[in-house]
mmCIF file of C-alpha atoms in Angstrom:
data_model
loop_
_atom_site.group_PDB
_atom_site.id
_atom_site.type_symbol
_atom_site.label_atom_id
_atom_site.label_comp_id
_atom_site.label_asym_id
_atom_site.label_seq_id
_atom_site.Cartn_x
_atom_site.Cartn_y
_atom_site.Cartn_z
ATOM 1 C CA MET A 18 0.000 0.000 0.000
ATOM 2 C CA GLU A 19 1.428 3.358 -0.952
ATOM 3 C CA THR A 20 0.783 6.159 1.465
ATOM 4 C CA THR A 21 0.780 9.734 0.307
ATOM 5 C CA PHE A 22 0.670 12.784 2.465
ATOM 6 C CA SER A 23 0.991 16.487 1.993
ATOM 7 C CA THR A 24 1.795 19.297 4.367
ATOM 8 C CA LEU A 25 -0.458 21.537 2.248
ATOM 9 C CA THR A 26 -3.585 19.444 2.493
ATOM 10 C CA CYS A 27 -2.942 17.937 5.933
ATOM 11 C CA GLU A 28 -3.372 14.440 4.507
ATOM 12 C CA ALA A 29 -0.882 12.893 6.901
ATOM 13 C CA PRO A 30 -2.078 9.564 8.310
ATOM 14 C CA GLY A 31 -1.642 10.900 11.849
ATOM 15 C CA PRO A 32 0.536 13.247 13.866
ATOM 16 C CA LEU A 33 4.202 13.166 12.889
ATOM 17 C CA ILE A 34 6.033 11.628 15.859
ATOM 18 C CA GLY A 35 9.464 11.050 14.374
ATOM 19 C CA CYS A 36 11.683 11.532 11.358
ATOM 20 C CA GLY A 37 15.068 10.109 10.413
ATOM 21 C CA ILE A 38 17.316 10.290 7.376
ATOM 22 C CA ASP A 39 20.299 8.344 6.090
ATOM 23 C CA ALA A 40 22.399 8.199 2.942
ATOM 24 C CA GLU A 41 24.797 5.550 1.634
ATOM 25 C CA ARG A 42 26.743 4.752 -1.501
ATOM 26 C CA ILE A 43 25.073 1.998 -3.534
ATOM 27 C CA SER A 44 28.385 0.450 -4.598
ATOM 28 C CA ARG A 45 29.196 -0.456 -1.000
ATOM 29 C CA PHE A 46 26.435 -3.075 -1.105
ATOM 30 C CA LEU A 47 27.684 -4.883 -4.186
ATOM 31 C CA ARG A 48 29.673 -7.294 -2.023
ATOM 32 C CA TYR A 49 26.457 -8.512 -0.386
ATOM 33 C CA THR A 50 24.784 -9.508 -3.624
ATOM 34 C CA ALA A 51 27.034 -12.431 -4.508
ATOM 35 C CA GLY A 52 26.662 -16.006 -3.350
ATOM 36 C CA GLU A 53 23.763 -18.046 -2.050
ATOM 37 C CA ALA A 54 24.191 -17.473 1.675
ATOM 38 C CA HIS A 55 22.359 -14.755 3.588
ATOM 39 C CA PRO A 56 24.953 -11.947 3.623
ATOM 40 C CA MET A 57 24.059 -10.121 6.852
ATOM 41 C CA PRO A 58 21.432 -11.920 8.928
ATOM 42 C CA PHE A 59 21.555 -9.452 11.792
ATOM 43 C CA VAL A 60 20.896 -6.560 9.407
ATOM 44 C CA PHE A 61 18.610 -7.818 6.616
ATOM 45 C CA SER A 62 15.618 -10.139 6.872
ATOM 46 C CA SER A 63 15.413 -13.194 4.623
ATOM 47 C CA ARG A 64 12.469 -11.596 2.828
ATOM 48 C CA GLU A 65 14.553 -8.499 2.036
ATOM 49 C CA ILE A 66 17.355 -10.656 0.664
ATOM 50 C CA ARG A 67 14.931 -12.595 -1.549
ATOM 51 C CA TYR A 68 13.310 -9.346 -2.691
ATOM 52 C CA SER A 69 16.631 -7.694 -3.488
ATOM 53 C CA ARG A 70 17.837 -10.724 -5.454
ATOM 54 C CA SER A 71 14.706 -10.641 -7.583
ATOM 55 C CA SER A 72 15.081 -6.925 -8.298
ATOM 56 C CA ALA A 73 16.841 -5.341 -11.278
ATOM 57 C CA SER A 74 19.590 -3.972 -9.027
ATOM 58 C CA PRO A 75 20.107 -5.962 -5.811
ATOM 59 C CA GLN A 76 22.717 -3.526 -4.495
ATOM 60 C CA ARG A 77 20.326 -0.558 -4.872
ATOM 61 C CA SER A 78 17.616 -2.490 -3.067
ATOM 62 C CA LEU A 79 19.936 -3.429 -0.186
ATOM 63 C CA CYS A 80 21.302 0.104 0.008
ATOM 64 C CA ALA A 81 17.804 1.575 0.325
ATOM 65 C CA SER A 82 16.876 -1.032 2.881
ATOM 66 C CA PHE A 83 19.945 -0.330 5.007
ATOM 67 C CA CYS A 84 19.355 3.430 4.861
ATOM 68 C CA CYS A 85 15.758 2.862 5.964
ATOM 69 C CA LYS A 86 16.912 0.884 9.011
ATOM 70 C CA GLU A 87 19.427 3.569 9.945
ATOM 71 C CA ALA A 88 16.804 6.273 9.423
ATOM 72 C CA LEU A 89 14.382 4.449 11.727
ATOM 73 C CA PHE A 90 17.132 4.212 14.348
ATOM 74 C CA LYS A 91 17.545 7.986 14.147
ATOM 75 C CA ALA A 92 13.785 8.538 14.247
ATOM 76 C CA ILE A 93 13.173 6.481 17.391
ATOM 77 C CA ARG A 94 16.563 7.350 18.905
ATOM 78 C CA ALA A 95 17.006 3.862 20.304
ATOM 79 C CA PRO A 96 18.734 0.646 19.249
ATOM 80 C CA TYR A 97 16.590 -2.151 17.810
ATOM 81 C CA ASP A 98 17.170 -5.313 15.818
ATOM 82 C CA PHE A 99 17.508 -4.176 12.210
ATOM 83 C CA PRO A 100 15.732 -7.152 10.557
ATOM 84 C CA VAL A 101 12.427 -6.145 12.203
ATOM 85 C CA CYS A 102 12.362 -3.062 9.971
ATOM 86 C CA GLU A 103 12.083 -4.092 6.330
ATOM 87 C CA LEU A 104 12.009 -1.983 3.197
ATOM 88 C CA PHE A 105 10.778 -3.261 -0.140
ATOM 89 C CA TRP A 106 11.655 -0.642 -2.713
ATOM 90 C CA ASP A 107 10.824 -0.977 -6.399
ATOM 91 C CA GLY A 108 12.718 2.112 -7.548
ATOM 92 C CA GLY A 109 9.929 4.639 -7.047
ATOM 93 C CA ALA A 110 9.752 7.658 -4.767
ATOM 94 C CA THR A 111 8.440 5.667 -1.828
ATOM 95 C CA GLY A 112 9.227 2.255 -0.455
ATOM 96 C CA ASP A 113 7.034 -0.234 1.335
ATOM 97 C CA VAL A 114 8.387 -0.048 4.884
ATOM 98 C CA ARG A 115 7.282 -2.691 7.365
ATOM 99 C CA ILE A 116 8.085 -2.450 11.041
ATOM 100 C CA SER A 117 7.397 -5.238 13.514
ATOM 101 C CA ARG A 118 4.335 -4.968 15.712
ATOM 102 C CA ALA A 119 6.526 -4.976 18.832
ATOM 103 C CA VAL A 120 8.517 -1.928 17.711
ATOM 104 C CA ARG A 121 5.405 -0.118 16.494
ATOM 105 C CA ARG A 122 3.709 -0.716 19.817
ATOM 106 C CA GLN A 123 6.780 0.295 21.837
ATOM 107 C CA TYR A 124 7.106 3.637 20.041
ATOM 108 C CA ASP A 125 3.379 4.195 19.370
ATOM 109 C CA ILE A 126 3.877 4.113 15.600
ATOM 110 C CA ASN A 127 0.668 3.894 13.625
ATOM 111 C CA GLU A 128 2.241 4.176 10.203
ATOM 112 C CA ALA A 129 5.684 4.630 8.670
ATOM 113 C CA VAL A 130 6.497 6.158 5.310
ATOM 114 C CA ALA A 131 9.861 5.895 3.552
ATOM 115 C CA ARG A 132 10.892 8.324 0.829
ATOM 116 C CA VAL A 133 13.787 7.222 -1.375
ATOM 117 C CA ALA A 134 15.809 9.500 -3.637
ATOM 118 C CA GLU A 135 19.111 9.591 -5.447
ATOM 119 C CA ILE A 136 21.442 12.376 -4.448
ATOM 120 C CA ALA A 137 24.672 13.822 -5.734
ATOM 121 C CA SER A 138 25.404 10.960 -8.106
ATOM 122 C CA ASP A 139 23.923 7.748 -9.438
ATOM 123 C CA ASP A 140 25.827 5.947 -6.706
ATOM 124 C CA GLU A 141 24.114 7.416 -3.671
ATOM 125 C CA LEU A 142 20.685 6.957 -2.125
ATOM 126 C CA VAL A 143 19.013 8.916 0.636
ATOM 127 C CA VAL A 144 16.082 7.538 2.570
ATOM 128 C CA THR A 145 13.860 9.586 4.846
ATOM 129 C CA VAL A 146 11.549 7.798 7.239
ATOM 130 C CA PHE A 147 8.499 9.551 8.660
ATOM 131 C CA LEU A 148 6.714 8.016 11.626
ATOM 132 C CA PHE A 149 3.096 8.833 12.350
ATOM 133 C CA GLY A 150 1.265 8.218 15.586
ATOM 134 C CA PRO A 151 -2.358 7.204 16.017
ATOM 135 C CA SER A 152 -4.891 9.576 14.471
ATOM 136 C CA GLN A 153 -6.449 11.995 16.892
ATOM 137 C CA ALA A 154 -9.929 13.408 16.687
ATOM 138 C CA SER A 155 -10.005 17.014 15.492
ATOM 139 C CA PRO A 156 -10.796 19.623 18.168
ATOM 140 C CA GLY A 157 -14.506 20.154 18.519
ATOM 141 C CA THR A 158 -15.498 16.823 17.001
ATOM 142 C CA MET B 18 43.206 -15.476 30.709
ATOM 143 C CA ASP B 19 44.521 -18.658 29.132
ATOM 144 C CA THR B 20 46.718 -19.191 26.078
ATOM 145 C CA LEU B 21 43.770 -19.848 23.797
ATOM 146 C CA ASP B 22 42.286 -16.477 24.750
ATOM 147 C CA GLN B 23 45.550 -14.732 23.924
ATOM 148 C CA GLU B 24 45.667 -16.426 20.541
ATOM 149 C CA LYS B 25 42.068 -15.470 19.855
ATOM 150 C CA ILE B 26 42.675 -11.867 20.897
ATOM 151 C CA ALA B 27 45.700 -11.676 18.593
ATOM 152 C CA ASP B 28 43.582 -13.145 15.796
ATOM 153 C CA ILE B 29 40.789 -10.621 16.397
ATOM 154 C CA ARG B 30 43.249 -7.745 16.479
ATOM 155 C CA GLU B 31 44.777 -8.825 13.176
ATOM 156 C CA ILE B 32 41.353 -9.109 11.518
ATOM 157 C CA VAL B 33 40.291 -5.658 12.785
ATOM 158 C CA TYR B 34 43.505 -4.006 11.604
ATOM 159 C CA ASN B 35 43.346 -5.732 8.189
ATOM 160 C CA PHE B 36 39.701 -4.841 7.777
ATOM 161 C CA PHE B 37 40.075 -1.117 8.433
ATOM 162 C CA SER B 38 43.276 -0.953 6.418
ATOM 163 C CA GLU B 39 41.483 -2.384 3.376
ATOM 164 C CA GLU B 40 38.162 -0.609 3.868
ATOM 165 C CA CYS B 41 39.739 2.800 4.412
ATOM 166 C CA ASP B 42 42.620 2.277 2.007
ATOM 167 C CA ILE B 43 45.218 3.132 4.633
ATOM 168 C CA PRO B 44 48.492 1.253 5.226
ATOM 169 C CA GLN B 45 48.164 -0.965 8.258
ATOM 170 C CA ALA B 46 51.361 0.541 9.690
ATOM 171 C CA LYS B 47 49.541 3.852 10.080
ATOM 172 C CA ILE B 48 46.807 2.328 12.221
ATOM 173 C CA THR B 49 47.229 2.030 15.977
ATOM 174 C CA ASP B 50 44.929 1.191 18.879
ATOM 175 C CA ASN B 51 44.436 4.948 19.352
ATOM 176 C CA THR B 52 43.349 5.618 15.764
ATOM 177 C CA ASN B 53 39.905 7.189 15.832
ATOM 178 C CA ILE B 54 37.516 5.373 13.494
ATOM 179 C CA ILE B 55 35.360 8.378 12.669
ATOM 180 C CA THR B 56 37.805 11.290 12.575
ATOM 181 C CA ASP B 57 40.952 9.483 11.380
ATOM 182 C CA LEU B 58 39.482 6.776 9.141
ATOM 183 C CA GLU B 59 36.081 8.242 8.193
ATOM 184 C CA GLY B 60 34.490 4.972 9.247
ATOM 185 C CA ASP B 61 30.768 4.456 9.810
ATOM 186 C CA SER B 62 28.163 2.044 11.102
ATOM 187 C CA LEU B 63 28.118 -0.028 7.912
ATOM 188 C CA MET B 64 31.822 -0.731 8.366
ATOM 189 C CA LEU B 65 31.258 -1.865 11.940
ATOM 190 C CA LEU B 66 28.400 -4.118 10.848
ATOM 191 C CA SER B 67 30.499 -5.553 8.010
ATOM 192 C CA LEU B 68 33.250 -6.293 10.498
ATOM 193 C CA LEU B 69 30.774 -7.970 12.835
ATOM 194 C CA GLU B 70 29.587 -10.103 9.945
ATOM 195 C CA ILE B 71 33.158 -11.342 9.450
ATOM 196 C CA PHE B 72 33.320 -12.331 13.109
ATOM 197 C CA ARG B 73 29.821 -13.805 13.017
ATOM 198 C CA LYS B 74 30.960 -16.190 10.302
ATOM 199 C CA LYS B 75 34.278 -16.939 11.960
ATOM 200 C CA TYR B 76 33.091 -17.473 15.530
ATOM 201 C CA GLY B 77 29.349 -18.046 15.071
ATOM 202 C CA LEU B 78 28.377 -14.918 17.019
ATOM 203 C CA SER B 79 24.760 -14.708 18.057
ATOM 204 C CA ILE B 80 24.594 -11.142 19.390
ATOM 205 C CA GLU B 81 21.553 -9.071 18.470
ATOM 206 C CA LEU B 82 21.958 -5.521 17.217
ATOM 207 C CA LYS B 83 19.640 -4.241 19.934
ATOM 208 C CA SER B 84 21.999 -5.556 22.624
ATOM 209 C CA LEU B 85 25.047 -4.252 20.802
ATOM 210 C CA GLY B 86 23.420 -0.846 20.304
ATOM 211 C CA LYS B 87 22.526 -0.560 23.969
ATOM 212 C CA HIS B 88 26.072 -1.493 24.897
ATOM 213 C CA LEU B 89 27.547 1.064 22.490
ATOM 214 C CA MET B 90 25.344 3.788 23.938
ATOM 215 C CA LYS B 91 26.987 3.133 27.297
ATOM 216 C CA LYS B 92 30.477 2.407 25.981
ATOM 217 C CA PRO B 93 31.056 3.903 22.514
ATOM 218 C CA ALA B 94 33.720 2.265 20.350
ATOM 219 C CA ASN B 95 35.642 5.294 19.124
ATOM 220 C CA THR B 96 39.056 3.852 18.419
ATOM 221 C CA ILE B 97 40.534 0.747 16.812
ATOM 222 C CA GLY B 98 41.516 -0.435 20.294
ATOM 223 C CA ASP B 99 37.895 0.015 21.425
ATOM 224 C CA VAL B 100 36.683 -2.110 18.500
ATOM 225 C CA VAL B 101 39.213 -4.852 19.261
ATOM 226 C CA ASN B 102 38.127 -4.866 22.904
ATOM 227 C CA LEU B 103 34.437 -4.766 21.944
ATOM 228 C CA THR B 104 34.858 -7.699 19.561
ATOM 229 C CA VAL B 105 36.705 -9.730 22.185
ATOM 230 C CA GLN B 106 33.840 -9.128 24.623
ATOM 231 C CA ILE B 107 31.208 -10.030 22.020
ATOM 232 C CA VAL B 108 33.005 -13.267 21.170
ATOM 233 C CA ARG B 109 33.230 -14.086 24.865
ATOM 234 C CA HIS B 110 29.800 -12.997 26.064
ATOM 235 C CA GLY B 111 27.444 -12.600 23.082
ATOM 236 C CA ASP B 112 24.182 -10.958 24.142
ATOM 237 C CA ASN B 113 25.347 -11.007 27.785
ATOM 238 C CA ILE B 114 27.727 -8.193 26.901
ATOM 239 C CA LEU B 115 25.202 -5.813 28.463
ATOM 240 C CA ASN B 116 25.899 -7.361 31.847
ATOM 241 C CA VAL B 117 29.660 -7.215 31.522
ATOM 242 C CA ASP B 118 31.785 -4.460 32.993
ATOM 243 C CA MET B 119 34.411 -3.514 30.425
#
């Protein structure tokens, strides 16, 4: 499901409770695309590895996924186990970010949105993660 | 500390030095225990995780990132010597590293 939101139309899925950003060079992830074994089990989930290997550019997929995990770390300002935050990115402006129920409950996250963009060169990705809390009733309703 | 521990520590130290030398394209002779990973080598979290992956394969480490992160918030690994010491403690204690006084 793709979530869209706009600061102009107040279409955010709830109050913004956190935001984190991270950037990495895509070429650094090339080493993790070779071989059959899971390259970094304490960073990537098995589903992310399968997804990346089926994508046109596995290193871009892994790079975006790693940036998303780092961005979530910055947004919640606390360590967590990286595989519980997964990003499935098909090359568009947003990725499908999935965070475990335990982490969402712990930090009161109702929805997470990941924006992915190339910066500076073709070899660098930046991912911004926005975290939204539960919707609140408007005043007077 | 027995002989095996000393051998393992020497092995870990060699791997850490080799890793940062190759990753940062710096002659190993220029790296010391006091070399700062961020300011001197421009290292980052991906490098540390890549290094951990090497040790995970070599020693079958089972530490979770959440435990490691909590530990690093208390005891940051700023220098090469810190990383060597951290790795030794992870190999020894795994997720129990949080309960270890370093």
